[in-house]
Coordinates of C-alpha atoms in Angstrom, one line a residue:
M1 CA 9.1 59.2 -45.6
I2 CA 8.2 55.7 -44.4
E3 CA 4.5 55.1 -45.0
L4 CA 3.0 52.9 -42.3
K5 CA -0.4 51.5 -42.7
D6 CA -1.3 50.2 -39.2
V7 CA 0.1 48.6 -36.1
A8 CA 0.2 44.8 -36.7
Y9 CA 1.2 42.9 -33.6
C10 CA 3.3 42.8 -30.4
R11 CA 5.8 40.2 -29.4
L12 CA 6.4 39.7 -25.6
G13 CA 9.0 37.6 -24.0
T14 CA 8.0 35.7 -20.8
R15 CA 9.5 33.3 -18.3
D16 CA 6.1 31.7 -17.7
L17 CA 4.6 30.9 -21.1
A18 CA 1.8 28.7 -19.7
G19 CA 0.8 31.5 -17.3
A20 CA 0.8 34.1 -20.0
E21 CA -1.4 31.9 -22.2
W22 CA -3.8 31.4 -19.4
Y23 CA -4.1 35.2 -18.8
A24 CA -4.4 36.0 -22.5
V25 CA -7.3 33.6 -23.0
N26 CA -9.1 33.7 -19.6
I27 CA -8.6 37.4 -18.6
L28 CA -7.8 39.3 -21.8
G29 CA -10.3 37.3 -23.8
L30 CA -8.1 36.5 -26.8
E31 CA -8.1 33.3 -28.9
V32 CA -5.1 31.0 -29.3
S33 CA -4.4 30.8 -33.1
E34 CA -1.3 28.7 -32.9
R35 CA 1.0 27.0 -30.4
R36 CA 4.6 26.2 -31.0
K37 CA 7.2 24.7 -28.6
D38 CA 8.3 28.0 -27.3
A39 CA 5.6 30.5 -28.4
V40 CA 1.9 31.0 -28.4
F41 CA 0.0 33.2 -30.9
F42 CA -3.2 35.0 -30.2
K43 CA -5.8 36.6 -32.5
S44 CA -8.2 39.4 -31.6
D45 CA -9.7 40.2 -35.1
H46 CA -9.4 39.2 -38.7
R47 CA -5.6 38.9 -38.6
A48 CA -3.8 35.6 -38.1
H49 CA -2.4 37.0 -34.9
T50 CA -1.9 40.3 -33.1
L51 CA -0.1 39.2 -30.0
C52 CA 2.7 36.6 -29.4
Y53 CA 4.1 35.4 -26.1
F54 CA 7.4 33.5 -26.4
E55 CA 9.8 32.0 -23.9
G56 CA 12.4 34.5 -23.2
D57 CA 13.4 37.7 -21.3
P58 CA 10.3 39.8 -20.4
H59 CA 12.3 42.8 -21.6
D60 CA 12.5 41.3 -25.1
Q61 CA 9.6 43.1 -26.7
A62 CA 8.8 44.2 -30.3
T63 CA 6.1 46.2 -31.9
A64 CA 5.3 45.6 -35.6
F65 CA 3.8 47.9 -38.2
E66 CA 2.5 47.1 -41.7
L67 CA 4.1 49.0 -44.5
A68 CA 1.6 50.8 -46.7
V69 CA 3.5 49.8 -49.9
A70 CA 4.9 46.2 -49.9
A71 CA 7.5 47.0 -52.6
D72 CA 9.1 49.7 -50.4
L73 CA 10.7 47.3 -47.8
Q74 CA 14.2 47.3 -49.4
K75 CA 14.1 51.1 -49.9
V76 CA 12.9 51.6 -46.3
G77 CA 15.7 49.4 -45.0
S78 CA 18.3 51.3 -47.0
A79 CA 16.9 54.6 -45.9
L80 CA 17.0 53.7 -42.2
E81 CA 20.6 52.5 -42.5
R82 CA 21.6 55.7 -44.2
L83 CA 20.1 57.5 -41.2
G84 CA 22.2 55.5 -38.8
Y85 CA 19.7 52.8 -37.7
P86 CA 21.1 49.3 -38.1
V87 CA 18.6 47.1 -39.9
H88 CA 18.1 43.3 -39.6
Y89 CA 16.3 41.5 -42.5
G90 CA 14.2 38.6 -41.4
D91 CA 15.0 35.2 -43.0
N92 CA 12.4 32.8 -44.2
D93 CA 12.0 31.0 -40.8
A94 CA 11.6 34.3 -39.0
C95 CA 9.0 35.5 -41.5
A96 CA 7.1 32.3 -41.2
L97 CA 7.1 32.6 -37.4
R98 CA 5.5 36.1 -37.7
H99 CA 3.0 35.1 -40.4
V100 CA 4.4 37.8 -42.8
R101 CA 5.9 37.8 -46.3
E102 CA 8.9 39.9 -45.3
F103 CA 10.0 42.1 -42.5
I104 CA 12.9 44.2 -41.2
R105 CA 13.8 44.9 -37.6
F106 CA 15.5 47.9 -36.0
S107 CA 15.5 50.0 -32.9
D108 CA 13.9 53.5 -32.7
P109 CA 15.9 56.3 -31.1
S110 CA 14.8 55.2 -27.5
G111 CA 15.8 51.6 -28.2
N112 CA 12.3 50.2 -28.7
I113 CA 12.4 47.2 -31.1
I114 CA 10.3 47.9 -34.2
E115 CA 9.5 45.5 -37.0
L116 CA 8.2 46.7 -40.3
V117 CA 6.3 44.0 -42.1
V118 CA 4.9 43.2 -45.5
R119 CA 1.7 41.3 -46.1
P120 CA 0.8 40.1 -42.6
E121 CA -1.5 37.1 -42.9
T122 CA -5.3 37.5 -42.7
T123 CA -7.4 34.6 -41.9
S124 CA -11.0 33.8 -43.1
R125 CA -11.8 32.3 -39.7
R126 CA -13.5 34.7 -37.4
Y127 CA -12.1 35.5 -34.0
H128 CA -13.7 33.7 -31.1
G129 CA -12.4 34.9 -27.7
G130 CA -11.7 32.8 -24.7
R131 CA -14.3 34.8 -22.8
D132 CA -17.0 37.2 -23.9
A133 CA -14.9 40.4 -23.4
G134 CA -16.4 42.1 -26.5
V135 CA -13.0 42.5 -28.1
T136 CA -13.2 43.8 -31.7
G137 CA -9.5 44.1 -32.4
F138 CA -6.0 45.2 -31.5
S139 CA -5.9 49.0 -32.0
H140 CA -2.8 50.8 -30.6
V141 CA 0.3 50.6 -28.6
G142 CA 1.9 52.9 -26.1
L143 CA 5.7 53.0 -26.2
Y144 CA 8.2 54.4 -23.6
T145 CA 10.4 57.3 -24.8
T146 CA 13.5 58.6 -23.2
D147 CA 13.2 61.8 -25.2
P148 CA 9.7 62.6 -26.5
E149 CA 10.7 65.5 -28.7
R150 CA 13.3 63.5 -30.5
D151 CA 11.1 60.4 -30.9
E152 CA 8.1 62.5 -32.1
L153 CA 10.3 63.8 -34.9
F154 CA 11.3 60.3 -35.8
W155 CA 7.7 59.1 -36.1
T156 CA 6.4 62.2 -37.8
T157 CA 9.3 63.1 -40.2
I158 CA 10.9 59.8 -41.0
C159 CA 7.6 58.0 -40.7
N160 CA 4.1 59.2 -41.6
A161 CA 2.6 59.5 -38.2
R162 CA 0.7 62.7 -37.4
V163 CA 0.2 64.1 -33.9
S164 CA -3.5 64.2 -32.9
D165 CA -3.0 65.5 -29.4
R166 CA -0.5 65.8 -26.6
I167 CA -0.7 65.1 -22.9
G168 CA 2.2 67.1 -21.5
D169 CA 5.1 66.1 -23.8
A170 CA 3.5 62.7 -24.6
P171 CA 2.3 62.7 -28.3
L172 CA -0.7 60.6 -29.4
M173 CA -0.2 59.9 -33.1
R174 CA -2.4 58.5 -35.9
L175 CA -1.6 56.6 -39.0
G176 CA -5.1 56.6 -40.5
T177 CA -8.3 58.1 -39.3
V178 CA -8.3 56.6 -35.8
H179 CA -7.2 59.2 -33.2
H180 CA -4.0 57.3 -32.4
S181 CA -2.2 54.1 -33.2
I182 CA 1.0 55.1 -31.4
A183 CA 1.5 56.9 -28.1
L184 CA 4.8 57.9 -26.6
F185 CA 5.2 58.3 -22.8
P186 CA 8.3 59.8 -21.2
F187 CA 10.1 57.3 -19.0
H188 CA 13.6 56.2 -18.0
K189 CA 13.7 53.1 -20.2
A190 CA 12.6 51.7 -23.6
G191 CA 9.8 49.2 -23.9
I192 CA 6.1 48.7 -24.6
Q193 CA 4.1 50.8 -22.1
H194 CA 0.6 49.4 -22.8
I195 CA -1.3 47.4 -25.4
N196 CA -4.8 48.4 -26.4
H197 CA -7.8 46.3 -27.6
Q198 CA -11.0 47.9 -28.7
V199 CA -14.3 46.5 -27.4
G200 CA -17.8 46.8 -28.7
G201 CA -19.3 49.2 -26.3
V202 CA -19.5 50.7 -22.8
D203 CA -21.3 47.6 -21.5
D204 CA -18.2 45.6 -22.3
I205 CA -16.0 48.1 -20.4
Q206 CA -18.3 47.8 -17.3
R207 CA -18.6 44.0 -17.5
S208 CA -14.8 43.6 -17.8
F209 CA -14.4 46.1 -14.8
R210 CA -16.4 43.7 -12.7
F211 CA -14.8 40.6 -14.2
V212 CA -11.2 41.8 -13.7
Q213 CA -12.0 42.9 -10.1
N214 CA -13.6 39.5 -9.3
N215 CA -10.5 37.7 -10.6
R216 CA -8.2 39.8 -8.5
V217 CA -6.4 41.4 -11.4
E218 CA -5.1 44.9 -10.5
I219 CA -7.0 47.7 -12.2
T220 CA -4.6 50.5 -12.8
F221 CA -6.8 53.2 -14.3
G222 CA -10.5 53.6 -14.9
P223 CA -13.2 53.1 -15.9
G224 CA -13.0 56.5 -17.4
R225 CA -13.1 58.6 -20.5
H226 CA -10.1 60.1 -22.3
P227 CA -10.6 63.8 -23.1
T228 CA -8.2 63.4 -26.0
S229 CA -9.7 60.5 -28.0
S230 CA -13.1 60.6 -26.3
A231 CA -12.7 56.8 -25.7
Q232 CA -14.1 55.1 -22.6
F233 CA -11.4 52.9 -21.1
L234 CA -10.2 50.4 -18.6
Y235 CA -6.5 49.7 -17.8
F236 CA -5.3 46.6 -15.9
S237 CA -2.2 44.7 -15.2
G238 CA -0.9 41.7 -17.1
P239 CA 2.0 39.2 -17.0
D240 CA 5.5 40.5 -16.4
G241 CA 4.2 44.0 -15.5
M242 CA 2.6 44.7 -18.9
T243 CA -0.4 47.0 -18.9
F244 CA -3.4 46.2 -21.1
E245 CA -6.3 48.5 -22.0
Y246 CA -9.8 48.1 -23.3
S247 CA -11.4 51.1 -24.9
T248 CA -14.5 52.0 -27.0
G249 CA -15.8 55.0 -28.8
V250 CA -12.5 56.3 -30.0
R251 CA -12.5 59.5 -32.0
E252 CA -11.9 59.3 -35.8
I253 CA -10.3 62.2 -37.6
H254 CA -11.7 62.6 -41.1
D255 CA -11.1 66.3 -41.6
E256 CA -7.4 65.8 -41.9
P257 CA -6.5 69.3 -43.4
L258 CA -8.5 71.0 -40.7
W259 CA -7.5 69.0 -37.6
R260 CA -5.1 70.8 -35.2
D261 CA -3.4 68.9 -32.3
R262 CA -4.4 70.0 -28.9
Q263 CA -2.5 70.3 -25.6
F264 CA -3.7 68.6 -22.4
H265 CA -2.2 68.8 -19.0
F266 CA 0.0 65.9 -17.8
E267 CA -2.1 65.3 -14.8
P268 CA -5.2 63.2 -14.0
K269 CA -7.6 65.6 -15.7
G270 CA -5.5 65.4 -18.9
F271 CA -6.0 61.6 -19.0
C272 CA -9.6 61.3 -17.7
Q273 CA -12.5 63.7 -17.8
W274 CA -14.5 61.6 -15.4
G275 CA -12.0 62.2 -12.5
S276 CA -10.3 58.8 -12.4
A277 CA -6.6 59.0 -11.5
P278 CA -4.0 56.6 -13.1
H279 CA -1.9 54.2 -11.0
I280 CA 0.5 53.8 -13.9
A281 CA 4.0 55.1 -13.5
A282 CA 4.3 56.5 -17.0
F283 CA 1.1 58.5 -16.5
Q284 CA 2.3 60.2 -13.4
N285 CA 4.7 63.1 -12.8

């Protein structure tokens, strides 16, 4: 089993790097940690970066996870190849670009690009956002799946994810105590479905609701409360059609042996107990 510690970062291609940087700083509230000729890196917590926009095809996306045991990288790569997943080993330049010691890259069964990284860089400099959004850190990622049953087996039998709850056939899976670090949503293509950042409290959700509205950014869901994770949330549109989410108050699961995953309806009440309806394609039948 591949032991994953946590989600580490997302990499997103864009045709408009300057526009993506403006959005990440002024709307999303992230901090520029580094600029390169064809890429901009953003931090949201203690890590050197948790998001990178780079010049390229917007469909070129990758999600990275930190391995729990650094020494396992070669073993993990060999195991994936034996299972039929071609693995690319990052060279020194690619590792330096990602601020990691080592990494491998492969595609999950749906075709999502996954990077498994060793020793992602932590910085002693605190995060200072571009605006006071209350961001406390990058928390989870939603991925598209073309076959949720198959992909759930990949993440829970080849990797160490555990299902916390399901909305229809969409599993919400944890790596540690936080309710979910990975969510899989049935769709007709691969890719990152949404990127979540935690914020400090419900006041941050409400302030950002007004701020996003006033800046004419499309709100796609919320404010609301997820009946699965208990988190209060707000979803809104970003560059190149990406969906971003703020949430706060997410459930933590500490009674691991006793927790049993629950089944929720794949309809608005399964996504929000306050009655908000999502305007997000992957959240609709």
